[in-house]
Short mmCIF file of C-alpha atoms in Angstrom, two decimals:
data_model
loop_
_atom_site.label_atom_id
_atom_site.label_comp_id
_atom_site.label_asym_id
_atom_site.label_seq_id
_atom_site.Cartn_x
_atom_site.Cartn_y
_atom_site.Cartn_z
CA MET A 1 -161.72 54.92 -77.20
CA ARG A 2 -160.83 52.84 -80.23
CA PHE A 3 -161.16 49.14 -80.92
CA TRP A 4 -158.50 46.78 -82.24
CA LEU A 5 -157.85 43.16 -83.08
CA LEU A 6 -154.61 41.48 -81.98
CA LYS A 7 -153.68 38.14 -83.52
CA SER A 8 -151.60 35.49 -81.82
CA GLU A 9 -151.20 31.76 -82.23
CA PRO A 10 -152.62 30.09 -79.11
CA ASP A 11 -149.77 27.58 -78.92
CA VAL A 12 -147.29 30.51 -78.83
CA PHE A 13 -149.23 32.95 -76.62
CA GLY A 14 -152.99 32.54 -76.26
CA PHE A 15 -155.62 34.41 -74.31
CA ALA A 16 -155.25 31.94 -71.42
CA ASP A 17 -151.57 32.94 -71.24
CA LEU A 18 -152.54 36.60 -71.02
CA VAL A 19 -154.96 35.79 -68.20
CA ARG A 20 -152.21 33.84 -66.42
CA VAL A 21 -149.58 36.63 -66.63
CA GLY A 22 -152.04 39.50 -66.16
CA ARG A 23 -150.19 42.01 -68.34
CA GLU A 24 -147.95 41.54 -71.36
CA PRO A 25 -146.08 43.65 -73.90
CA TRP A 26 -147.38 43.13 -77.44
CA ASN A 27 -143.92 43.00 -78.99
CA GLY A 28 -142.20 41.42 -81.96
CA VAL A 29 -144.44 43.08 -84.57
CA ARG A 30 -142.30 43.55 -87.68
CA ASN A 31 -144.74 44.89 -90.26
CA TYR A 32 -144.77 48.65 -90.77
CA GLN A 33 -148.56 48.95 -91.16
CA ALA A 34 -149.19 46.88 -88.02
CA ARG A 35 -146.52 48.92 -86.20
CA ASN A 36 -148.30 52.12 -87.19
CA PHE A 37 -151.54 50.73 -85.76
CA LEU A 38 -149.72 49.97 -82.49
CA ARG A 39 -148.54 53.58 -82.42
CA GLU A 40 -152.17 54.77 -82.72
CA MET A 41 -153.29 52.77 -79.67
CA ARG A 42 -154.03 54.61 -76.46
CA GLU A 43 -154.39 53.45 -72.89
CA GLY A 44 -157.94 52.19 -72.38
CA ASP A 45 -158.50 51.06 -75.99
CA LEU A 46 -160.15 47.64 -76.24
CA CYS A 47 -158.77 44.72 -78.24
CA LEU A 48 -160.33 41.54 -79.53
CA PHE A 49 -157.78 38.80 -78.87
CA TYR A 50 -157.76 36.59 -81.96
CA HIS A 51 -156.34 33.07 -82.09
CA SER A 52 -154.81 32.57 -85.54
CA ASN A 53 -153.54 29.32 -87.00
CA ALA A 54 -155.96 27.45 -84.73
CA LYS A 55 -158.98 25.21 -85.15
CA PRO A 56 -161.13 27.14 -85.09
CA ALA A 57 -159.40 30.44 -85.68
CA GLY A 58 -161.33 33.22 -83.98
CA VAL A 59 -161.74 35.66 -81.12
CA ALA A 60 -161.03 34.20 -77.67
CA GLY A 61 -161.54 37.25 -75.46
CA VAL A 62 -161.13 40.95 -74.87
CA ALA A 63 -158.00 42.75 -73.69
CA ARG A 64 -157.34 46.38 -72.87
CA VAL A 65 -154.34 48.53 -73.77
CA CYS A 66 -152.79 49.43 -70.41
CA ARG A 67 -149.70 51.23 -71.77
CA ALA A 68 -149.60 53.20 -75.02
CA ALA A 69 -146.91 52.59 -77.63
CA TYR A 70 -143.25 52.67 -76.65
CA ALA A 71 -140.04 51.25 -78.13
CA ASP A 72 -140.05 47.47 -78.58
CA ASP A 73 -137.05 46.32 -76.54
CA LEU A 74 -136.52 43.20 -78.66
CA GLN A 75 -135.23 45.31 -81.56
CA PHE A 76 -132.12 46.12 -79.49
CA ASP A 77 -131.39 42.55 -78.33
CA PRO A 78 -128.87 40.81 -80.63
CA GLY A 79 -130.01 37.46 -79.22
CA SER A 80 -133.65 38.02 -80.23
CA ARG A 81 -135.14 36.88 -83.53
CA TYR A 82 -136.71 40.37 -83.59
CA PHE A 83 -133.36 42.16 -83.41
CA ASP A 84 -133.04 45.04 -85.89
CA PRO A 85 -129.46 46.24 -86.33
CA LYS A 86 -130.67 49.37 -88.16
CA SER A 87 -132.80 50.50 -85.23
CA THR A 88 -131.33 52.85 -82.63
CA VAL A 89 -132.42 53.91 -79.17
CA ASP A 90 -132.70 57.50 -80.43
CA ALA A 91 -134.79 56.48 -83.45
CA PRO A 92 -136.45 53.12 -82.77
CA ARG A 93 -138.17 51.50 -85.76
CA TRP A 94 -140.50 49.22 -83.82
CA SER A 95 -143.07 49.81 -81.12
CA MET A 96 -145.12 47.76 -78.68
CA VAL A 97 -148.01 48.32 -76.28
CA ASP A 98 -148.89 46.55 -73.04
CA VAL A 99 -152.21 44.73 -72.79
CA GLU A 100 -154.18 43.16 -69.96
CA PRO A 101 -157.05 40.64 -70.12
CA LEU A 102 -160.64 41.70 -69.48
CA ILE A 103 -163.03 38.95 -70.55
CA ALA A 104 -162.44 35.38 -71.73
CA PHE A 105 -165.16 34.20 -74.12
CA PRO A 106 -167.04 31.02 -73.16
CA GLN A 107 -165.89 29.67 -76.53
CA VAL A 108 -164.00 31.09 -79.49
CA VAL A 109 -166.09 33.18 -81.88
CA SER A 110 -164.85 31.63 -85.11
CA LEU A 111 -163.77 33.44 -88.25
CA GLU A 112 -166.67 31.71 -90.03
CA THR A 113 -169.08 33.28 -87.53
CA LEU A 114 -167.46 36.71 -87.94
CA ARG A 115 -167.85 36.45 -91.72
CA CYS A 116 -171.61 35.95 -91.20
CA LEU A 117 -171.96 39.14 -89.14
CA PRO A 118 -172.87 42.15 -91.31
CA GLU A 119 -170.83 44.40 -89.02
CA TRP A 120 -167.67 42.64 -90.25
CA ASP A 121 -168.42 43.15 -93.97
CA GLY A 122 -165.46 44.72 -95.70
CA SER A 123 -163.08 44.35 -92.75
CA ALA A 124 -159.46 43.40 -93.39
CA LEU A 125 -159.87 40.34 -91.16
CA THR A 126 -162.68 38.75 -93.15
CA ARG A 127 -161.05 39.36 -96.55
CA LYS A 128 -158.89 36.60 -97.99
CA GLY A 129 -155.16 37.15 -97.61
CA SER A 130 -155.19 39.41 -94.57
CA ARG A 131 -151.94 38.79 -92.73
CA LEU A 132 -151.64 41.74 -90.34
CA SER A 133 -151.32 40.88 -86.66
CA VAL A 134 -152.77 44.23 -85.52
CA LEU A 135 -155.92 45.68 -87.09
CA PRO A 136 -158.38 48.47 -86.27
CA VAL A 137 -161.96 47.28 -85.67
CA GLU A 138 -165.15 49.28 -86.13
CA ALA A 139 -167.21 49.73 -82.95
CA GLY A 140 -170.17 47.86 -84.45
CA ALA A 141 -168.01 44.86 -85.29
CA PHE A 142 -166.52 44.87 -81.78
CA TRP A 143 -169.93 44.86 -80.06
CA ALA A 144 -171.38 42.32 -82.54
CA THR A 145 -168.50 39.98 -81.66
CA LEU A 146 -169.26 40.23 -77.95
CA ASP A 147 -172.92 39.56 -78.71
CA ALA A 148 -171.92 36.51 -80.80
CA ALA A 149 -169.90 35.29 -77.80
CA GLY A 150 -173.13 35.30 -75.80
CA LEU A 151 -172.08 37.99 -73.36
CA SER A 152 -174.87 39.90 -71.66
CA LEU A 153 -175.12 43.67 -71.41
CA ASP A 154 -174.25 43.44 -67.72
CA GLU A 155 -171.05 41.55 -68.54
CA VAL A 156 -169.93 44.11 -71.09
CA ALA A 157 -171.29 47.29 -69.51
CA GLY A 158 -168.00 48.13 -67.85
CA LEU A 159 -166.13 47.99 -71.16
CA SER A 160 -167.66 51.03 -72.85
#
């Protein structure tokens, strides 16, 4: 199992929205490095759901990959802002995964808090200028974030 961080703006699609719908494709990613990370995801991998462009920005909960990478359907839709006329069904450029919610945090674990956790030292998220919407996360950073959220071992035992 691997750990990831998925960024979304809460006024566009927040963790509460994921809880409401129950399962959602993580589509519309149009950065090659982030796309490659999506392609590395496997069913059962755990994701920190990060609210970006929010006050405070930070992790709002945990989701699980429930379908590994497949072709992002928006790339084929001429009416979508994510349409890619150079992408074909036989050789799609863009991928997506499906995610489902697992645990909502009692409150957002802010970026400031993450920067204070030694497990996050050197991560792409805590460095200035990180813009990727999909990032790998080290196991220690993942578990330190859950601890910072105040979740007990019993609450997280089923995640490992």
